[in-house]
mmCIF file of C-alpha atoms in Angstrom:
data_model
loop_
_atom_site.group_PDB
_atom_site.id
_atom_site.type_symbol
_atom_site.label_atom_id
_atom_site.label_comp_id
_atom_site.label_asym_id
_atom_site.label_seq_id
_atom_site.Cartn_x
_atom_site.Cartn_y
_atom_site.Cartn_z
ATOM 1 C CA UNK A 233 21.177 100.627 70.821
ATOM 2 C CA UNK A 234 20.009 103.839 69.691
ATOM 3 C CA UNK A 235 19.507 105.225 66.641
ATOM 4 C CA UNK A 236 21.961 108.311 67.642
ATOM 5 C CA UNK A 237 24.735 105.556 66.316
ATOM 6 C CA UNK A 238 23.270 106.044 62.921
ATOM 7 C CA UNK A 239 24.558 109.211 60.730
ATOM 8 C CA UNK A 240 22.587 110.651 57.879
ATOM 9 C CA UNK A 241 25.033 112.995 55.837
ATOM 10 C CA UNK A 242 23.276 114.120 52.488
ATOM 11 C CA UNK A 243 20.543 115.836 52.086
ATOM 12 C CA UNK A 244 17.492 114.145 50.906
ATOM 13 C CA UNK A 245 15.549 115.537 47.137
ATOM 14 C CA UNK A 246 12.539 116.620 47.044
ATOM 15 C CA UNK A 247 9.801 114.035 45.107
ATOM 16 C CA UNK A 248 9.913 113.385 41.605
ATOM 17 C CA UNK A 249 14.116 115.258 41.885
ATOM 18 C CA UNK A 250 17.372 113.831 42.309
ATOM 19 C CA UNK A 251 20.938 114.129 43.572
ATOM 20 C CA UNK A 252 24.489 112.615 43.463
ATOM 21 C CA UNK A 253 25.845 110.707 46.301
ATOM 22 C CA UNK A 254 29.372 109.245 45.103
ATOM 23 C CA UNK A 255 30.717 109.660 41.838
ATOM 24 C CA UNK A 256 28.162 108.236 38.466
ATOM 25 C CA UNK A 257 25.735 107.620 41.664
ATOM 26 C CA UNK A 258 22.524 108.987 41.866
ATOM 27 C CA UNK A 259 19.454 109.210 44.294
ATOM 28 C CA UNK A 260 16.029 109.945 43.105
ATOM 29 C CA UNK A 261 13.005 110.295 45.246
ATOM 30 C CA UNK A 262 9.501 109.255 43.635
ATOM 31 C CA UNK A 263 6.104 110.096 45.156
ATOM 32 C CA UNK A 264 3.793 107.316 46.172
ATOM 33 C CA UNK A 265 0.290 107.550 47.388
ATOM 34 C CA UNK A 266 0.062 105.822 50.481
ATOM 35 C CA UNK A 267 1.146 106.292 54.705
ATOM 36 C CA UNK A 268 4.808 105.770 53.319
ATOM 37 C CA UNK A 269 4.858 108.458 50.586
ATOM 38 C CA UNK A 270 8.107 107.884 48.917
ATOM 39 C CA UNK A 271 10.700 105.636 47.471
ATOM 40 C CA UNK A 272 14.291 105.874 46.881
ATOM 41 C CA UNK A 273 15.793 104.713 43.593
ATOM 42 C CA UNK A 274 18.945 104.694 42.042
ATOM 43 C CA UNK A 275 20.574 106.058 38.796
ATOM 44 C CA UNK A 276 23.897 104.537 37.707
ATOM 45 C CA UNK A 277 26.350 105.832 35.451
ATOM 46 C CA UNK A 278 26.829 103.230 32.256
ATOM 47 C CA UNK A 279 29.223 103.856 29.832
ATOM 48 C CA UNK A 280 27.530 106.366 27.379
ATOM 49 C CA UNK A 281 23.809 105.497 29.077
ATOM 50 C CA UNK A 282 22.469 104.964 32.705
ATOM 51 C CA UNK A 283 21.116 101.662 34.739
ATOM 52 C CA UNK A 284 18.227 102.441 36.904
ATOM 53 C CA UNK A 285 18.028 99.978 40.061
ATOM 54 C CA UNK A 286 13.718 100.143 41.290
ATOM 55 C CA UNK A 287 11.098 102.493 39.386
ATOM 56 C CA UNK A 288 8.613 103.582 41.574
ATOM 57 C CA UNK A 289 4.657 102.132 42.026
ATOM 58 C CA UNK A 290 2.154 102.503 39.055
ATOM 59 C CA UNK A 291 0.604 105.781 39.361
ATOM 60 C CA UNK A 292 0.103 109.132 37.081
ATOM 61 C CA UNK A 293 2.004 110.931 39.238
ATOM 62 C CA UNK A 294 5.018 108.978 38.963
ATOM 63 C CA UNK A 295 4.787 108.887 35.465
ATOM 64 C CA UNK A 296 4.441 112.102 35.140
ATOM 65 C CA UNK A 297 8.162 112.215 37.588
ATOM 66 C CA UNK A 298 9.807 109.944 34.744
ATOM 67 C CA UNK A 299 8.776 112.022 31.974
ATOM 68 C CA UNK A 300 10.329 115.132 33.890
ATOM 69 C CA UNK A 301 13.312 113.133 34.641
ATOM 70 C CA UNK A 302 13.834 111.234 31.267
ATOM 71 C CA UNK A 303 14.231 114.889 29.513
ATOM 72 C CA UNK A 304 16.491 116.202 32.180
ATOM 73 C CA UNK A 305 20.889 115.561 32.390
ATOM 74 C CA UNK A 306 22.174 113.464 32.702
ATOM 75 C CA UNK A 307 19.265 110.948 32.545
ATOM 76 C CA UNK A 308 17.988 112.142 28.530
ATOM 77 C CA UNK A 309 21.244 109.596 28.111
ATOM 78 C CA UNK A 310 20.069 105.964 26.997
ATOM 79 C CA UNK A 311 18.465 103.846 29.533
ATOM 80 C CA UNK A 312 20.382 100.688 29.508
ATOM 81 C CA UNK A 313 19.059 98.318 31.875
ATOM 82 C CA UNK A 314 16.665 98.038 34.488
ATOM 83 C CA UNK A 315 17.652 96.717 37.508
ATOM 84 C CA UNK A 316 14.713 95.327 40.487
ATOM 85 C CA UNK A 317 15.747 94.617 43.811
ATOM 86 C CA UNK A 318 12.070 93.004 44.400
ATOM 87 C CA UNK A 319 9.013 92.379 42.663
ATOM 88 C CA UNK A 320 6.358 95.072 45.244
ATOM 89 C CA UNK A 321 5.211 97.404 43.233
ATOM 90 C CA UNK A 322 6.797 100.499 44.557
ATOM 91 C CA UNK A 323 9.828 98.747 43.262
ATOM 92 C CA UNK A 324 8.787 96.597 39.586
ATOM 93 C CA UNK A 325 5.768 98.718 39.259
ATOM 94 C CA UNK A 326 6.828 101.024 36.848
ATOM 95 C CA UNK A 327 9.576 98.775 35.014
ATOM 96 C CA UNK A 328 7.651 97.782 32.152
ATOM 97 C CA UNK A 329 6.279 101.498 30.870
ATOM 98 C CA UNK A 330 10.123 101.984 31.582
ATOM 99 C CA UNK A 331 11.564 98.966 29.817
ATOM 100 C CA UNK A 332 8.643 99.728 26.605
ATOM 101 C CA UNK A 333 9.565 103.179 26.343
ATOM 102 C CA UNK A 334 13.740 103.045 26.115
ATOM 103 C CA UNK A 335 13.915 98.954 25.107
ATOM 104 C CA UNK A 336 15.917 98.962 28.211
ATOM 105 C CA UNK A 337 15.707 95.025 29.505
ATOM 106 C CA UNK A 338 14.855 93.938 32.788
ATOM 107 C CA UNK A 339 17.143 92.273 35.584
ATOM 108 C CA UNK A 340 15.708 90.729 38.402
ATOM 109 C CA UNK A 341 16.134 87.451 40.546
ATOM 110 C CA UNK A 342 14.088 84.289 39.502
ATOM 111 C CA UNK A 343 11.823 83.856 42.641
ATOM 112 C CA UNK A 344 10.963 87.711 42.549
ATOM 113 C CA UNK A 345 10.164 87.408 38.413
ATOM 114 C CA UNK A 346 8.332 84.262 38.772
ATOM 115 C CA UNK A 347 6.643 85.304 42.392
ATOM 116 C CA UNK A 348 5.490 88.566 40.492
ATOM 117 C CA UNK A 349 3.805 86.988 37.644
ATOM 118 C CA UNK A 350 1.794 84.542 39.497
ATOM 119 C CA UNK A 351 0.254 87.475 41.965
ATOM 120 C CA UNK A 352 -0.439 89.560 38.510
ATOM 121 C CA UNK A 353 -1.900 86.724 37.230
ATOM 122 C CA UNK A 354 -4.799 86.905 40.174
ATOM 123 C CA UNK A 355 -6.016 90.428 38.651
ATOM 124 C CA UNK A 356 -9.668 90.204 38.241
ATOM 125 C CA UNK A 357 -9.577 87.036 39.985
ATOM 126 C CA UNK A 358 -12.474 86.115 42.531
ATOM 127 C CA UNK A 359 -10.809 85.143 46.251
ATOM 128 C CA UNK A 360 -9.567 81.673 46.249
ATOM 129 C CA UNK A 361 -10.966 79.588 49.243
ATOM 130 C CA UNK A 362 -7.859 78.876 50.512
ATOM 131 C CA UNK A 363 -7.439 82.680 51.453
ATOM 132 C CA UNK A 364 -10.494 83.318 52.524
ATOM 133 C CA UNK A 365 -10.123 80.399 55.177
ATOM 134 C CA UNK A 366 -6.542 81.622 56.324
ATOM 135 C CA UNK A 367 -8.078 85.075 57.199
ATOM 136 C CA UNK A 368 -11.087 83.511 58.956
ATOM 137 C CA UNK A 369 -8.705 81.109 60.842
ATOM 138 C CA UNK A 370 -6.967 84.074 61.997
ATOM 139 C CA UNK A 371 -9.946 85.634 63.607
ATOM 140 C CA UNK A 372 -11.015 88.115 60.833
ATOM 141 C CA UNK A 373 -14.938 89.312 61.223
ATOM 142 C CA UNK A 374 -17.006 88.433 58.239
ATOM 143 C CA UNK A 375 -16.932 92.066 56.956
ATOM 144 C CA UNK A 376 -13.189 91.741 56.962
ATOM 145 C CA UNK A 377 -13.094 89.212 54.791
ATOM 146 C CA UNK A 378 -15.885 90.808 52.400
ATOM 147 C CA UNK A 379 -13.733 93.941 52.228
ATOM 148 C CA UNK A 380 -10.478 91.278 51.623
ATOM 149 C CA UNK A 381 -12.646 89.412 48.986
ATOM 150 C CA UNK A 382 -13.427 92.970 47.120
ATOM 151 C CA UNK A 383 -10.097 94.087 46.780
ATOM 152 C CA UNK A 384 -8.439 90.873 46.038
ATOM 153 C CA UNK A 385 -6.262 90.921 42.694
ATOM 154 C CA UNK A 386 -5.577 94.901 43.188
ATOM 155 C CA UNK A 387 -1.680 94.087 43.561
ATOM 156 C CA UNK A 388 -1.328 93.862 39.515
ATOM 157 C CA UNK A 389 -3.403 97.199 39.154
ATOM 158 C CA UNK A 390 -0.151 98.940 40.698
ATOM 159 C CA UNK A 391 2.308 97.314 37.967
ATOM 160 C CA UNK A 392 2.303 97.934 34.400
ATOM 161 C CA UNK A 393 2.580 94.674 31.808
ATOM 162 C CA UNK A 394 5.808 93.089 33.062
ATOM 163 C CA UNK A 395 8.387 92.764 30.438
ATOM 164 C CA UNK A 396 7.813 88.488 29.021
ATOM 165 C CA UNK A 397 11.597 88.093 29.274
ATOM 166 C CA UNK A 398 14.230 88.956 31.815
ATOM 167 C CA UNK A 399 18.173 88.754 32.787
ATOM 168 C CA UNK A 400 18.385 86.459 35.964
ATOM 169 C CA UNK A 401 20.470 88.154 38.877
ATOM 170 C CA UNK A 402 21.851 85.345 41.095
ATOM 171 C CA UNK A 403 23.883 85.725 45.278
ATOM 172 C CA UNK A 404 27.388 86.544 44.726
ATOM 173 C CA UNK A 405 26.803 87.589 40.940
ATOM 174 C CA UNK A 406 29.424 90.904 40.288
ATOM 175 C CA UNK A 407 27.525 93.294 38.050
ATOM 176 C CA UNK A 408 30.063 95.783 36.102
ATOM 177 C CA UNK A 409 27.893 98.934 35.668
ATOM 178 C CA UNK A 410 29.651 101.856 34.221
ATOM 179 C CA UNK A 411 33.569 101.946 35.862
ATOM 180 C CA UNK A 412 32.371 99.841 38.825
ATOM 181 C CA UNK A 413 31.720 96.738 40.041
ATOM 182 C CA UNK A 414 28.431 95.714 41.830
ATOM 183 C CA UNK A 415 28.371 92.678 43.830
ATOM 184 C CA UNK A 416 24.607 90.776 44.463
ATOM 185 C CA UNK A 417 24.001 90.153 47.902
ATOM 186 C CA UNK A 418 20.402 87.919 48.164
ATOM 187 C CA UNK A 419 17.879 87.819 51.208
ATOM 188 C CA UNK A 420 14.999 85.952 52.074
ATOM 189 C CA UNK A 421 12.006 87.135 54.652
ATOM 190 C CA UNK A 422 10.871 90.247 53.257
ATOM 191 C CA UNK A 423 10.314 88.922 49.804
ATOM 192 C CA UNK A 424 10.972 85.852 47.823
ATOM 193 C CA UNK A 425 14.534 86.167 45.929
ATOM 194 C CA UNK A 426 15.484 90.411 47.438
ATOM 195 C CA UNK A 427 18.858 91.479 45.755
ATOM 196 C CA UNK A 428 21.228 93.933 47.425
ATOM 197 C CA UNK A 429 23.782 95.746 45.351
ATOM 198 C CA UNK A 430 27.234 96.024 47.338
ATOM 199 C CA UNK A 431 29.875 98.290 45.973
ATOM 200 C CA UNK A 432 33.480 97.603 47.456
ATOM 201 C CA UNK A 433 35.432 100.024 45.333
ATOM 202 C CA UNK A 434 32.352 103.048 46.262
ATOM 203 C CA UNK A 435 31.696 101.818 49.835
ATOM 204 C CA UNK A 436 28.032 101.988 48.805
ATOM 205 C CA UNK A 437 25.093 99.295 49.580
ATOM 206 C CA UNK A 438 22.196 99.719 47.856
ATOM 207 C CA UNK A 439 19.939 97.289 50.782
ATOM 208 C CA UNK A 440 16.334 97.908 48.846
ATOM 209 C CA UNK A 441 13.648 97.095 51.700
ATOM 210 C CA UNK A 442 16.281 94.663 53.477
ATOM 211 C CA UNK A 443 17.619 97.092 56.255
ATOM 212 C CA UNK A 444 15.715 100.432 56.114
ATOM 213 C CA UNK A 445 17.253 103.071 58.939
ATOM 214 C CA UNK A 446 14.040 104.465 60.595
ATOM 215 C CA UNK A 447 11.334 101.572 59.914
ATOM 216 C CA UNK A 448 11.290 97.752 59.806
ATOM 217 C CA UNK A 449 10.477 95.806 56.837
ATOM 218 C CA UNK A 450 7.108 94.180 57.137
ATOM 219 C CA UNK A 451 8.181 90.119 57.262
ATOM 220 C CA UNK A 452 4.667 88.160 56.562
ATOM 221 C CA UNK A 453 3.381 85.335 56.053
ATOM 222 C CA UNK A 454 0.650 85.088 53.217
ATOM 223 C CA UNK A 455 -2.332 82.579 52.124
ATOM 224 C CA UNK A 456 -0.145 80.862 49.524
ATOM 225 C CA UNK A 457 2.362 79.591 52.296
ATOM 226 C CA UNK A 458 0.172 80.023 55.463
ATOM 227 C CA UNK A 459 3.065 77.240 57.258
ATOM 228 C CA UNK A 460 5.845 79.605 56.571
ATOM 229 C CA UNK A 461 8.817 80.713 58.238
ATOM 230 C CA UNK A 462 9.781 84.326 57.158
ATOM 231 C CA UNK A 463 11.360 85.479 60.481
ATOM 232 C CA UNK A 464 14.157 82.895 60.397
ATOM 233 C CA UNK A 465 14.963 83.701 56.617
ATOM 234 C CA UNK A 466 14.624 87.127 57.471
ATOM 235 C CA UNK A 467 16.999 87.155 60.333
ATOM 236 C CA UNK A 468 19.714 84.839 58.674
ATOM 237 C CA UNK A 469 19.675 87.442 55.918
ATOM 238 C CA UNK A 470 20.551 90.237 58.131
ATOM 239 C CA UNK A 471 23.767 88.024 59.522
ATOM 240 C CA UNK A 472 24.200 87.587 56.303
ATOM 241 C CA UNK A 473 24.345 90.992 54.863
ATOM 242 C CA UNK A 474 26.497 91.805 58.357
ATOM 243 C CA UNK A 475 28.956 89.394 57.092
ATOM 244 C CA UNK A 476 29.747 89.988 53.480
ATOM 245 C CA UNK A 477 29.180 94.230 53.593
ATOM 246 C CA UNK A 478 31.754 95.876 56.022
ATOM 247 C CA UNK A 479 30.586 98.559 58.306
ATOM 248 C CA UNK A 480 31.922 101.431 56.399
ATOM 249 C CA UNK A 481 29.353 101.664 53.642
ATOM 250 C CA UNK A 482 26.808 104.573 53.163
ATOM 251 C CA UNK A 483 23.633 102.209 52.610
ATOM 252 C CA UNK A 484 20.976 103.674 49.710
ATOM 253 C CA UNK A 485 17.446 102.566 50.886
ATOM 254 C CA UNK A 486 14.463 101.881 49.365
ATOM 255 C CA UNK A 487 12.733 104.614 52.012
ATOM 256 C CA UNK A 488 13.812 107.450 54.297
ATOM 257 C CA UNK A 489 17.629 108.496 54.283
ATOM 258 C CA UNK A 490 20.961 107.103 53.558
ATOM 259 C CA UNK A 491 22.728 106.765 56.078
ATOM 260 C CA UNK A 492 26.054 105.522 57.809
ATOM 261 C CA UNK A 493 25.760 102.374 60.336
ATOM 262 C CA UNK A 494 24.504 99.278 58.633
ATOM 263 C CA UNK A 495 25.975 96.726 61.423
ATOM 264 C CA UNK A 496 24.855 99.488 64.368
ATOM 265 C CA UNK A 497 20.928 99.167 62.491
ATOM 266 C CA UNK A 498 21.152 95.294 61.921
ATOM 267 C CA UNK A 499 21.594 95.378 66.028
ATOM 268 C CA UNK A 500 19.278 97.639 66.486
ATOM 269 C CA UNK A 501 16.626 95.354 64.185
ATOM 270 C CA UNK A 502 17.559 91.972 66.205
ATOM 271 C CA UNK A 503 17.319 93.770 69.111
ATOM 272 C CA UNK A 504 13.970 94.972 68.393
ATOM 273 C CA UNK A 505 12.749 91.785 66.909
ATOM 274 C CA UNK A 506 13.823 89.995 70.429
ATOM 275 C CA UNK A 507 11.944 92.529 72.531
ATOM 276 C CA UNK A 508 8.794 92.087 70.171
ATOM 277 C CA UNK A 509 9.350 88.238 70.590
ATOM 278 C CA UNK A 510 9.178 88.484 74.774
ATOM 279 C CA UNK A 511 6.287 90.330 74.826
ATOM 280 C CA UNK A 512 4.458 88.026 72.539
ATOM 281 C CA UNK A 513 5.888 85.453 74.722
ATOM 282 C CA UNK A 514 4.063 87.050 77.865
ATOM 283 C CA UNK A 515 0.814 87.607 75.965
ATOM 284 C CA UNK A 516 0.861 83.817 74.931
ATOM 285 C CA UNK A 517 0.626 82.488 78.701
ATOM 286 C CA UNK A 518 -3.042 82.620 77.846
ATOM 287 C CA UNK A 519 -4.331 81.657 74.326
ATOM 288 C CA UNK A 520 -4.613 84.019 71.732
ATOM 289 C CA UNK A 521 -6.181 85.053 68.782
ATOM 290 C CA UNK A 522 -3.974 86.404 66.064
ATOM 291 C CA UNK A 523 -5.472 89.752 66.497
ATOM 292 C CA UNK A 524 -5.368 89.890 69.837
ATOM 293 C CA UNK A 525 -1.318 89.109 69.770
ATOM 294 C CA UNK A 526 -0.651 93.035 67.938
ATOM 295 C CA UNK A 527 -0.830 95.232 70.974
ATOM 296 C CA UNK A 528 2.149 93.531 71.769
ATOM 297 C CA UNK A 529 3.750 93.282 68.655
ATOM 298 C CA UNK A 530 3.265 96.916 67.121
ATOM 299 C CA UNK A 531 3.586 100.424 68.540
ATOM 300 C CA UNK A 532 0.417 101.868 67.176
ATOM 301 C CA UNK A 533 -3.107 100.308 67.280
ATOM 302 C CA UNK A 534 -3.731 98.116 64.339
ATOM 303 C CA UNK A 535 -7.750 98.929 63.462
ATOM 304 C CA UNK A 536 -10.131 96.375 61.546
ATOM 305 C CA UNK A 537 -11.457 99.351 59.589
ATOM 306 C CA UNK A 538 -7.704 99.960 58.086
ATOM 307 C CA UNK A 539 -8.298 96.915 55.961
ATOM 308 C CA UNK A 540 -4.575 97.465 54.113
ATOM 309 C CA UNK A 541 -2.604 97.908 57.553
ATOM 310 C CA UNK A 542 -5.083 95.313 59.182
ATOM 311 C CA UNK A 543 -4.029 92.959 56.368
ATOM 312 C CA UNK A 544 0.284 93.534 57.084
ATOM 313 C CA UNK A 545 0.129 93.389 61.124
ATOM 314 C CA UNK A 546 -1.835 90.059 60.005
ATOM 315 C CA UNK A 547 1.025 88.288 57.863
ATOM 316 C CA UNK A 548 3.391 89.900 60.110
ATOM 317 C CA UNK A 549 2.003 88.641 63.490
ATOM 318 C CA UNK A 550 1.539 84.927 62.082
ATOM 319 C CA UNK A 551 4.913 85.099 60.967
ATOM 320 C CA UNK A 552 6.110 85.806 64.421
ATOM 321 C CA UNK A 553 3.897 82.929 65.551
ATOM 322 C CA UNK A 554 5.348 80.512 63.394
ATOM 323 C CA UNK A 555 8.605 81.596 64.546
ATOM 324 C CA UNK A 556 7.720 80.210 67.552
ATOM 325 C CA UNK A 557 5.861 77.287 66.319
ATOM 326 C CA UNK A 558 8.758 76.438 64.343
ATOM 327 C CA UNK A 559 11.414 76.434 67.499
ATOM 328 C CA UNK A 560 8.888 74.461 69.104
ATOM 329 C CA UNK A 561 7.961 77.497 71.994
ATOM 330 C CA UNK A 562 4.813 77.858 71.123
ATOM 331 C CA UNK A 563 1.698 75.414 69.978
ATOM 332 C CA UNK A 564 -1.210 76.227 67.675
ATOM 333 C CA UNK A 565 -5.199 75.190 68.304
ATOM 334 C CA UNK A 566 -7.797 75.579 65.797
ATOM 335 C CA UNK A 567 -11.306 75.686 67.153
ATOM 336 C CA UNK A 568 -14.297 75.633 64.979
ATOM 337 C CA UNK A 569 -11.902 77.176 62.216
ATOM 338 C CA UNK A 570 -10.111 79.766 64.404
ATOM 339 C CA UNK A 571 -6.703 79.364 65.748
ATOM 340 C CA UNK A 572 -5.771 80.057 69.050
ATOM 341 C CA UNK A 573 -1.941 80.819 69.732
ATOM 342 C CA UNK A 574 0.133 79.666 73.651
ATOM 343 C CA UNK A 575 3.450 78.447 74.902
ATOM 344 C CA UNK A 576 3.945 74.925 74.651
#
């Protein structure tokens, strides 16, 4: 399936600007400062005020966005509530400064409030030996894991002071924002506890990093759960999401466009998933390392020196492999504290 079946019909704002896209609905794109430059968030008419759903990543510059925006119609109104689809900091990482300046409180899912304060909580932290032994049993070089061990604990430098209380979101939870009615749709794989916002009445979904129309969301495993099996959460969230949100929504992502298509771009993900699966499959008739498994698994070369990209296509190819593990097609040897990946 090709991504011709997928329609994009509004035109996208430029960074730190916004636009409507259905009626008390509106889209505002925030600068970030990596590969992926941008995320979409989402104003909602409320009553006499406004309900924001994500805030952007810690940074100046999209401070400096919100200050712009926070003086401008119609969002000068009173910040009501702050909703967060996920706790990564391009989407919590600005909802403290945000929920300090307007005493707006925060709503979030359990698992992604809780998961959140326990990676802030490693800020300043040295490298537990746990993690350091996951990345060495996955083949990383010693200077690698020296440039892993130095940045360890950055992921709370990129979120202001979460707020010490919060609403609890929970699956199938209506929220009534404004004249409408916003029904929680949960998903597992990419993060912990991810809330979707389905609109029946506006024909909107607002899918957060779940489905994203011209890029997959990165599905890893980390150090904390190095036996994990994101991929099958992952993939019964998308049947999930296909079953409970019709096809005739216009879906509000986290990144790039919204677009028209949500069961046509669930296909398209299986179907890309599968393919990525056989050729790992094909590579594994010989044992592997886990970097030697990503030519097969990822379009562009994944280099060492990248040591933020090496890091994803890391969690991301050992969540594949456990995939495998898990349906028993594969079987995992570690040799002198390096494990080598084949087919059963």
């Amino acid at each position: 399936m090709q991504s011709s079946a997928l329609a994009y019909p509004l035109p996208t704002p430029a960074a730190g600007q916004s636009t409507p896209v259905a009626p008390g609905v509106h889209w505002i794109r925030l600068p970030m400062p990596y590969r992926l430059n941008h995320i979409n968030v989402w104003a909602l008419e409320d009553g006499d005020g406004w309900t924001l759903v994500d805030t952007g990543v810690r940074t100046e510059e999209t401070a400096a966005a919100w200050q712009h925006l926070l003086a401008t119609a119609p969002f000068d109104r009173p910040l009501k509530r702050i909703v967060v689809t996920h706790m990564h900091p391009d989407h919590i990482g600005m909802a403290g400064w945000l929920s300090r300046k307007s005493g707006a409180r925060l709503w979030i899912s359990r698992l992604e409030y809780l998961a959140c304060r326990v990676l802030v909580s490693d800020t300043s932290r040295d490298a537990p030996p746990d993690a350091l032994r996951f990345f060495l049993e996955a083949a990383w070089s010693t200077d690698a894991v020296d440039e892993y061990r130095a940045r360890f604990g950055n992921f709370g430098k990129n979120i202001h002071a979460l707020p010490d209380s919060f609403r609890r979101i929970v699956d199938r939870e209506t929220l009534r924002i404004g004249a409408h009615d916003w029904e929680v749709v949960a998903g597992k794989g990419h993060s912990p506890e991810h809330s979707c916002l389905y609109s029946r009445e506006l024909k909107l979904l607002i899918s957060g990093d779940q489905v994203l129309p011209r890029i997959s969301s990165n599905v890893s495993v980390h150090p904390m759960e190095p036996d994990a099996n994101p991929m099958a959460d992952w993939f019964h969230s998308l049947d999930v999401l296909e079953q409970r949100v019709p096809d005739d929504v216009l879906v509000l992502p986290a990144h790039n466009e919204c677009f028209h298509g949500l069961h046509a771009r669930i296909a398209q993900l299986r179907e890309g998933q599968a393919a990525a699966f056989d050729r790992l499959r094909a590579v594994l008739r010989e044992p592997r390392r886990v970097p030697e498994t990503f030519e097969a698994l990822f379009k562009r070369p994944i280099r060492e020196s990248d040591g933020h990209q090496f890091s994803l296509a890391t969690g991301e190819a050992i969540a594949c492999l456990n995939y495998l593990l898990h349906a028993g097609e594969a079987r995992k040897e570690v040799r002198d504290g390096v494990a080598w990946y084949s087919m059963a």
